[in-house]
């Protein structure tokens, strides 16, 4: 963990280095991924089954790729009632927030007589990638699938690798609750290829979302353009802004909740009180002694953790905007005052009783958020990811008479004669069928 | 040009081949682009000037990279008044449509006592790439820069290569009208690198938009993640739906307006009348005799043009949705009836007096649109490309008491102990500072 003080002469250099420490070279898997995608595109199901046998130690036939309704029912029956209830509670809250997010169509007629507007429509089919094994988070299934459902996507196909054939009951329960239509027990670049290009068994989708390992990320990169993808997530981070009125242990737990995700995660405390900074740092060390994921959390805290002491909250705002954190907690008496100065953050958690973990599970807004400073230009997953806009223009001869001539001038200036003619010939023609 | 009839036995095969003919392998320029980006990142201005001398035959010093206010004023003075007026007219209409597109912030408090919402903020800085020479379209400068301005982006930096030092007066006039803050006479992958990583002379931006050649497209691909990019445009297309009441020449001109862009452009007529189809095909041949860009337009029409005869308009709707065209014209008595059935299209032009060229210049909606069937999942450029959302959650102890327990259950189920503790410790603590 690094201690920084905005009053120090070295602050600027230290802060810059803090912003850049986690820039990592992703593994170069272009060539193997490109071979897998080409094989899936050419041989379809056969290639998918071959790779699944090789990578997931699972012998599959095309007819057995899809997880059946009976398997899902049997798996869901194993989930403790308490967990199913929590899942349903979370799902309902996530649905409601995303329904509130749905945009409205828009149109207006202007004084030149043209009617202009835009109309939102859902994608036809979305593919949801869910990692296998320990990285299979049921909460992520809800967060990826429900916005697509709320947006009105009629077909949701999910791929989840089941190494050795083992299914995750809670993941299947989440998929069922979220209304996923098809679930396939395949993973890796071969699953991304199957979703993008389609096989005899799996119809192609229009967009693929969901996290995955380096192979999955590279496969998404390579199929992008053929289908849409979500952004490729990097290591994630939290900034906690807290004054000395807070319980240091609660702040420490919030920092560790981020750190326990991943050795590359970054947790940063910004405070105005040096003594409080010390108490939080001590509390982190104390909690680490008993935490089940202490190995991961302490590596993250050691390598990327930071405590920054500022002279005041507007200084904090300017640091937050430079960090553009994925998660921002503001544990102050008046969190709104500081939040009003924040321009770049994926999601904000305001007040002393709103830890980031609330947003991970039950808050309602999406937990798939822009990581690694990309909140400067990107947003969290939302219904917008599963909708697209068609703009439209409607006009009669009179409207064309008003706006057309300027179009002719510009088309000619750009050397596009047919463009100019398509307007001017309409203005000249006596053949008015309107 | 291909003739297809939905009544023919070969229709399905022919239509599928029509959808896929333009899938092209993009040139492999990964390696040279990666070298250029690395050099710019390491050596900054020096590398940018070196590449500019090599690729644009232009000797530059860092101090001379930026086009000065005097140069812009001198260039704009050369633009004919008629063109300046047309540019201003177009700009005002584009601004108004994009202002109407601005989204509203949203928040609500639910019955559990949590306040949830999302807030839109503009990017800090946007880079606009404008191709040099003949591909430098002033209308594209307006369409890329104005939505950023309307969104509230405070800094807009533009790069335009000036091979041999030649400036395009109308492009500079468009940049001035659109409120571009800085213009640099550089291009290619080196310009993309300078915008993404920054140099001593050019501060880095957060997102890069605008069309470019294969090097520019690959450079954008490689800097993606470090900054945002717009989608990489492929060859573009139009579908014109027209009945026999239309003047065949007008329909032919609309098809050719698309075809004159590029040999890879695709123009498709859908009609319910075989005789009308013949008359349009004849009119295309006739217009091609005098068109200034006949070489390009006839190659496009020959290789990718198509005329499809359908039995009725709902059949047309289903073909349109499979094509997902960038541009769609509906030249029917009741265009709205067919448009209501269209789920996938970048932009629609409704009625007999609304050629697509209106949308290219003066309509108002953006002319940067999803090409090559990507309207299945993508939308045109908009104010949304220059805004991002921060979601937020605010709650007190009481709200946490209601939503927290389900979060604890899910965090434990996912094995994330610090997540669970960050909620449960708050519920247990007697230390209530609220």
Short mmCIF file of C-alpha atoms in Angstrom, two decimals, chain A residues 78-423:
data_model
loop_
_atom_site.label_atom_id
_atom_site.label_comp_id
_atom_site.label_asym_id
_atom_site.label_seq_id
_atom_site.Cartn_x
_atom_site.Cartn_y
_atom_site.Cartn_z
CA UNK A 78 -30.40 -28.27 -5.10
CA UNK A 79 -30.17 -24.52 -4.38
CA UNK A 80 -31.00 -23.61 -0.76
CA UNK A 81 -34.30 -21.71 -0.48
CA UNK A 82 -32.53 -18.75 1.15
CA UNK A 83 -30.31 -18.36 -1.91
CA UNK A 84 -33.22 -18.64 -4.34
CA UNK A 85 -35.09 -15.97 -2.41
CA UNK A 86 -32.08 -13.68 -2.43
CA UNK A 87 -31.68 -14.26 -6.17
CA UNK A 88 -35.32 -13.39 -6.83
CA UNK A 89 -35.11 -10.31 -4.63
CA UNK A 90 -32.00 -9.12 -6.49
CA UNK A 91 -33.52 -9.90 -9.89
CA UNK A 92 -36.67 -7.90 -9.17
CA UNK A 93 -34.67 -4.88 -8.07
CA UNK A 94 -32.34 -5.10 -11.10
CA UNK A 95 -35.34 -5.37 -13.43
CA UNK A 96 -37.01 -2.35 -11.94
CA UNK A 97 -33.96 -0.12 -12.27
CA UNK A 98 -33.39 -1.16 -15.86
CA UNK A 99 -37.05 -0.59 -16.72
CA UNK A 100 -36.65 2.97 -15.42
CA UNK A 101 -33.68 3.27 -17.76
CA UNK A 102 -35.65 2.49 -20.95
CA UNK A 103 -35.42 5.42 -23.36
CA UNK A 104 -38.36 6.96 -25.18
CA UNK A 105 -38.76 7.34 -28.91
CA UNK A 106 -38.60 10.94 -30.07
CA UNK A 107 -39.87 12.94 -33.05
CA UNK A 108 -40.74 16.50 -33.98
CA UNK A 109 -41.66 18.53 -37.05
CA UNK A 110 -39.55 21.61 -37.59
CA UNK A 111 -40.37 24.93 -39.19
CA UNK A 112 -39.00 23.75 -42.54
CA UNK A 113 -41.69 21.07 -42.52
CA UNK A 114 -39.42 18.05 -42.07
CA UNK A 115 -40.39 15.48 -39.47
CA UNK A 116 -37.30 14.13 -37.70
CA UNK A 117 -37.00 11.48 -35.05
CA UNK A 118 -35.44 8.37 -33.66
CA UNK A 119 -36.93 5.05 -32.72
CA UNK A 120 -35.43 2.45 -30.39
CA UNK A 121 -35.64 -1.26 -31.19
CA UNK A 122 -34.26 -4.30 -29.44
CA UNK A 123 -31.67 -6.67 -30.85
CA UNK A 124 -33.05 -9.97 -32.18
CA UNK A 125 -30.67 -12.26 -30.30
CA UNK A 126 -28.01 -11.89 -27.63
CA UNK A 127 -25.33 -14.33 -26.52
CA UNK A 128 -24.28 -14.37 -22.90
CA UNK A 129 -20.89 -15.81 -21.98
CA UNK A 130 -20.53 -17.07 -18.42
CA UNK A 131 -17.13 -18.30 -17.22
CA UNK A 132 -16.92 -21.76 -15.74
CA UNK A 133 -15.76 -22.96 -12.35
CA UNK A 134 -15.09 -20.46 -9.58
CA UNK A 135 -15.49 -17.40 -11.78
CA UNK A 136 -19.14 -18.31 -12.51
CA UNK A 137 -20.98 -15.65 -10.56
CA UNK A 138 -24.78 -15.96 -10.51
CA UNK A 139 -25.01 -12.21 -9.87
CA UNK A 140 -23.24 -11.60 -13.19
CA UNK A 141 -25.77 -13.79 -14.99
CA UNK A 142 -28.54 -11.55 -13.64
CA UNK A 143 -26.64 -8.35 -14.46
CA UNK A 144 -25.94 -9.40 -18.06
CA UNK A 145 -29.20 -11.15 -18.90
CA UNK A 146 -31.85 -8.97 -17.24
CA UNK A 147 -31.07 -5.72 -19.12
CA UNK A 148 -31.37 -7.65 -22.40
CA UNK A 149 -34.74 -9.02 -21.28
CA UNK A 150 -35.97 -5.63 -20.13
CA UNK A 151 -34.86 -4.12 -23.46
CA UNK A 152 -37.10 -6.64 -25.18
CA UNK A 153 -34.54 -8.98 -26.76
CA UNK A 154 -36.61 -12.01 -27.81
CA UNK A 155 -33.78 -14.59 -27.75
CA UNK A 156 -31.09 -14.99 -25.11
CA UNK A 157 -28.55 -17.80 -25.57
CA UNK A 158 -26.02 -18.54 -22.85
CA UNK A 159 -22.76 -20.49 -22.98
CA UNK A 160 -21.09 -21.76 -19.82
CA UNK A 161 -18.24 -24.24 -19.84
CA UNK A 162 -18.70 -27.18 -17.47
CA UNK A 163 -15.20 -28.60 -17.08
CA UNK A 164 -15.54 -32.28 -16.34
CA UNK A 165 -19.30 -31.93 -16.78
CA UNK A 166 -19.97 -30.17 -13.47
CA UNK A 167 -22.93 -27.75 -13.51
CA UNK A 168 -23.27 -24.78 -11.13
CA UNK A 169 -26.78 -24.92 -9.64
CA UNK A 170 -26.92 -21.26 -8.61
CA UNK A 171 -25.75 -20.10 -12.05
CA UNK A 172 -28.48 -22.18 -13.70
CA UNK A 173 -31.01 -20.82 -11.21
CA UNK A 174 -29.95 -17.27 -12.09
CA UNK A 175 -30.23 -18.04 -15.81
CA UNK A 176 -33.69 -19.48 -15.31
CA UNK A 177 -34.82 -16.50 -13.22
CA UNK A 178 -33.43 -14.09 -15.83
CA UNK A 179 -35.36 -15.85 -18.59
CA UNK A 180 -32.41 -17.18 -20.59
CA UNK A 181 -33.87 -19.25 -23.48
CA UNK A 182 -31.03 -21.62 -24.30
CA UNK A 183 -28.00 -22.74 -22.27
CA UNK A 184 -25.05 -24.57 -23.85
CA UNK A 185 -22.34 -26.37 -21.89
CA UNK A 186 -19.50 -24.96 -23.96
CA UNK A 187 -16.93 -22.25 -23.33
CA UNK A 188 -13.78 -20.56 -24.54
CA UNK A 189 -13.16 -19.10 -27.99
CA UNK A 190 -15.16 -21.98 -29.50
CA UNK A 191 -18.31 -20.82 -27.68
CA UNK A 192 -17.78 -17.24 -28.84
CA UNK A 193 -17.33 -18.51 -32.41
CA UNK A 194 -20.50 -20.61 -32.21
CA UNK A 195 -22.52 -17.62 -30.95
CA UNK A 196 -21.07 -15.27 -33.56
CA UNK A 197 -21.21 -17.45 -36.67
CA UNK A 198 -23.81 -20.00 -35.66
CA UNK A 199 -23.63 -23.77 -36.03
CA UNK A 200 -26.26 -26.34 -36.94
CA UNK A 201 -27.25 -26.51 -33.26
CA UNK A 202 -26.75 -22.90 -32.17
CA UNK A 203 -28.32 -20.06 -34.17
CA UNK A 204 -26.08 -17.00 -34.45
CA UNK A 205 -26.65 -13.97 -32.20
CA UNK A 206 -26.20 -10.25 -32.85
CA UNK A 207 -24.25 -9.29 -29.75
CA UNK A 208 -22.14 -11.19 -27.23
CA UNK A 209 -21.75 -9.97 -23.64
CA UNK A 210 -20.21 -11.30 -20.46
CA UNK A 211 -16.75 -11.70 -18.95
CA UNK A 212 -14.21 -14.39 -19.79
CA UNK A 213 -10.55 -15.31 -19.77
CA UNK A 214 -7.91 -14.10 -22.24
CA UNK A 215 -9.10 -16.51 -24.95
CA UNK A 216 -12.70 -15.37 -24.64
CA UNK A 217 -11.69 -11.70 -24.64
CA UNK A 218 -9.54 -12.15 -27.75
CA UNK A 219 -12.30 -14.13 -29.49
CA UNK A 220 -14.77 -11.32 -28.78
CA UNK A 221 -12.26 -8.83 -30.19
CA UNK A 222 -11.93 -10.90 -33.36
CA UNK A 223 -15.66 -11.40 -34.00
CA UNK A 224 -16.39 -7.71 -33.31
CA UNK A 225 -17.92 -6.13 -36.41
CA UNK A 226 -19.55 -9.40 -37.37
CA UNK A 227 -21.49 -9.11 -34.11
CA UNK A 228 -21.48 -6.49 -31.37
CA UNK A 229 -19.57 -7.08 -28.14
CA UNK A 230 -19.47 -5.43 -24.73
CA UNK A 231 -16.29 -3.75 -23.58
CA UNK A 232 -13.39 -5.92 -22.52
CA UNK A 233 -13.10 -5.60 -18.76
CA UNK A 234 -9.73 -4.88 -17.19
CA UNK A 235 -8.84 -5.11 -13.50
CA UNK A 236 -11.38 -3.24 -11.38
CA UNK A 237 -11.09 -0.60 -8.68
CA UNK A 238 -12.77 1.34 -5.89
CA UNK A 239 -12.15 4.80 -4.48
CA UNK A 240 -13.55 5.31 -0.97
CA UNK A 241 -13.82 8.89 0.24
CA UNK A 242 -14.23 8.97 4.00
CA UNK A 243 -13.87 11.43 6.86
CA UNK A 244 -12.83 10.62 10.43
CA UNK A 245 -16.44 10.20 11.55
CA UNK A 246 -16.51 6.78 9.94
CA UNK A 247 -15.78 3.46 11.60
CA UNK A 248 -12.31 2.55 10.26
CA UNK A 249 -13.26 -1.13 10.14
CA UNK A 250 -16.17 -0.48 7.77
CA UNK A 251 -13.92 1.50 5.45
CA UNK A 252 -11.31 -1.26 5.62
CA UNK A 253 -13.90 -3.89 4.71
CA UNK A 254 -15.00 -1.86 1.69
CA UNK A 255 -11.41 -1.57 0.50
CA UNK A 256 -10.93 -5.31 1.01
CA UNK A 257 -14.18 -6.19 -0.78
CA UNK A 258 -12.58 -4.77 -3.89
CA UNK A 259 -9.17 -6.29 -3.17
CA UNK A 260 -10.52 -9.81 -2.65
CA UNK A 261 -11.70 -9.95 -6.29
CA UNK A 262 -8.33 -10.13 -7.93
CA UNK A 263 -4.61 -9.51 -7.30
CA UNK A 264 -4.81 -6.73 -9.90
CA UNK A 265 -7.76 -4.97 -8.23
CA UNK A 266 -7.07 -1.52 -6.81
CA UNK A 267 -8.49 0.00 -3.61
CA UNK A 268 -7.86 3.65 -2.83
CA UNK A 269 -8.88 5.56 0.30
CA UNK A 270 -9.13 9.34 0.07
CA UNK A 271 -9.44 11.07 3.43
CA UNK A 272 -8.78 14.45 4.97
CA UNK A 273 -7.44 13.07 8.24
CA UNK A 274 -3.99 11.51 8.69
CA UNK A 275 -4.91 9.77 11.93
CA UNK A 276 -7.98 8.23 10.32
CA UNK A 277 -5.81 7.04 7.42
CA UNK A 278 -3.60 5.24 9.96
CA UNK A 279 -6.58 3.65 11.67
CA UNK A 280 -8.01 2.38 8.37
CA UNK A 281 -4.61 0.98 7.34
CA UNK A 282 -4.38 -0.83 10.68
CA UNK A 283 -7.94 -2.16 10.30
CA UNK A 284 -7.09 -3.54 6.86
CA UNK A 285 -4.16 -5.45 8.31
CA UNK A 286 -6.34 -6.71 11.12
CA UNK A 287 -9.15 -7.95 8.83
CA UNK A 288 -6.66 -9.60 6.50
CA UNK A 289 -5.74 -11.99 9.31
CA UNK A 290 -9.10 -13.75 9.14
CA UNK A 291 -10.31 -13.16 5.59
CA UNK A 292 -10.84 -16.33 3.54
CA UNK A 293 -9.45 -14.74 0.41
CA UNK A 294 -6.58 -13.05 2.29
CA UNK A 295 -3.93 -14.18 -0.18
CA UNK A 296 -5.58 -12.40 -3.09
CA UNK A 297 -6.70 -9.38 -1.07
CA UNK A 298 -3.32 -8.76 0.53
CA UNK A 299 -1.49 -9.01 -2.78
CA UNK A 300 -3.87 -6.44 -4.28
CA UNK A 301 -3.59 -4.12 -1.27
CA UNK A 302 0.19 -4.46 -1.12
CA UNK A 303 0.78 -3.84 -4.84
CA UNK A 304 -1.96 -1.40 -5.80
CA UNK A 305 -3.66 -0.17 -2.63
CA UNK A 306 -3.28 3.48 -1.71
CA UNK A 307 -4.25 5.95 0.96
CA UNK A 308 -4.32 9.57 -0.14
CA UNK A 309 -4.59 12.42 2.35
CA UNK A 310 -6.14 15.57 0.89
CA UNK A 311 -6.50 19.10 2.24
CA UNK A 312 -10.19 19.30 1.28
CA UNK A 313 -13.02 17.67 -0.66
CA UNK A 314 -12.72 19.68 -3.85
CA UNK A 315 -9.14 18.40 -4.06
CA UNK A 316 -10.66 14.93 -3.67
CA UNK A 317 -13.03 15.62 -6.57
CA UNK A 318 -10.20 16.53 -8.88
CA UNK A 319 -8.29 13.34 -7.97
CA UNK A 320 -11.43 11.24 -8.50
CA UNK A 321 -11.87 12.75 -11.96
CA UNK A 322 -8.31 11.87 -12.85
CA UNK A 323 -8.72 8.31 -11.57
CA UNK A 324 -12.20 7.89 -13.18
CA UNK A 325 -12.86 4.95 -10.85
CA UNK A 326 -15.15 2.06 -11.65
CA UNK A 327 -16.65 2.32 -8.13
CA UNK A 328 -16.79 5.41 -5.92
CA UNK A 329 -17.99 5.45 -2.31
CA UNK A 330 -18.59 8.80 -0.64
CA UNK A 331 -18.90 8.29 3.12
CA UNK A 332 -19.45 11.89 4.19
CA UNK A 333 -22.26 13.83 5.88
CA UNK A 334 -23.19 15.46 2.59
CA UNK A 335 -22.16 13.01 -0.12
CA UNK A 336 -24.21 14.86 -2.79
CA UNK A 337 -22.02 17.95 -2.51
CA UNK A 338 -18.89 16.05 -3.51
CA UNK A 339 -20.73 13.84 -6.00
CA UNK A 340 -21.88 16.97 -7.85
CA UNK A 341 -18.22 17.68 -8.63
CA UNK A 342 -17.52 14.17 -9.96
CA UNK A 343 -17.45 13.96 -13.74
CA UNK A 344 -15.96 10.49 -14.26
CA UNK A 345 -17.01 7.36 -12.34
CA UNK A 346 -18.76 4.14 -13.28
CA UNK A 347 -21.02 3.93 -10.25
CA UNK A 348 -21.29 5.93 -7.05
CA UNK A 349 -22.37 4.77 -3.57
CA UNK A 350 -23.48 7.65 -1.40
CA UNK A 351 -23.60 7.76 2.37
CA UNK A 352 -22.17 5.76 5.25
CA UNK A 353 -24.61 2.86 4.82
CA UNK A 354 -24.17 2.11 1.16
CA UNK A 355 -21.15 -0.14 0.61
CA UNK A 356 -20.25 -1.08 -2.92
CA UNK A 357 -21.33 -4.68 -2.28
CA UNK A 358 -24.94 -3.44 -2.24
CA UNK A 359 -24.45 -2.50 -5.87
CA UNK A 360 -22.84 -5.83 -6.69
CA UNK A 361 -25.98 -7.73 -5.75
CA UNK A 362 -29.16 -5.98 -4.77
CA UNK A 363 -29.01 -2.25 -5.49
CA UNK A 364 -30.53 -2.39 -8.94
CA UNK A 365 -28.08 -0.51 -11.22
CA UNK A 366 -25.75 -2.73 -13.20
CA UNK A 367 -22.54 -4.07 -11.65
CA UNK A 368 -20.85 -4.47 -15.06
CA UNK A 369 -18.96 -1.19 -15.08
CA UNK A 370 -16.13 0.53 -16.93
CA UNK A 371 -12.83 -0.53 -15.31
CA UNK A 372 -9.26 0.75 -15.37
CA UNK A 373 -9.99 4.45 -15.94
CA UNK A 374 -12.31 3.83 -18.91
CA UNK A 375 -15.11 5.64 -17.06
CA UNK A 376 -13.54 8.68 -18.78
CA UNK A 377 -15.40 7.59 -21.90
CA UNK A 378 -17.48 4.50 -21.12
CA UNK A 379 -20.55 3.55 -19.08
CA UNK A 380 -21.83 0.50 -17.26
CA UNK A 381 -23.91 -2.16 -18.97
CA UNK A 382 -27.51 -1.06 -19.47
CA UNK A 383 -30.61 -1.50 -21.56
CA UNK A 384 -28.89 0.73 -24.15
CA UNK A 385 -26.50 -2.14 -24.90
CA UNK A 386 -29.42 -4.22 -26.14
CA UNK A 387 -31.20 -1.50 -28.10
CA UNK A 388 -30.27 0.46 -31.17
CA UNK A 389 -31.70 3.58 -32.73
CA UNK A 390 -33.11 4.12 -36.21
CA UNK A 391 -33.28 7.81 -37.07
CA UNK A 392 -35.83 8.93 -39.62
CA UNK A 393 -36.67 11.89 -41.81
CA UNK A 394 -40.01 12.43 -43.49
CA UNK A 395 -40.86 15.32 -45.74
CA UNK A 396 -42.96 16.44 -48.69
CA UNK A 397 -42.11 18.52 -51.75
CA UNK A 398 -42.49 21.76 -49.81
CA UNK A 399 -40.01 20.67 -47.16
CA UNK A 400 -37.55 19.56 -49.82
CA UNK A 401 -37.88 22.97 -51.46
CA UNK A 402 -36.73 24.57 -48.22
CA UNK A 403 -33.87 22.27 -47.18
CA UNK A 404 -32.88 20.78 -50.55
CA UNK A 405 -30.95 23.64 -52.18
CA UNK A 406 -28.31 23.77 -49.42
CA UNK A 407 -27.91 20.00 -49.81
CA UNK A 408 -27.31 20.43 -53.53
CA UNK A 409 -24.63 23.05 -52.90
CA UNK A 410 -22.78 20.82 -50.42
CA UNK A 411 -23.08 17.68 -52.56
CA UNK A 412 -21.59 19.55 -55.51
CA UNK A 413 -18.81 20.95 -53.32
CA UNK A 414 -17.98 17.39 -52.32
CA UNK A 415 -18.03 16.25 -55.94
CA UNK A 416 -20.98 13.86 -55.44
CA UNK A 417 -23.09 14.55 -58.50
CA UNK A 418 -25.72 11.83 -58.10
CA UNK A 419 -26.32 13.08 -54.55
CA UNK A 420 -26.98 16.57 -55.92
CA UNK A 421 -29.16 15.23 -58.75
CA UNK A 422 -31.26 13.09 -56.44
CA UNK A 423 -32.37 16.31 -54.74
#
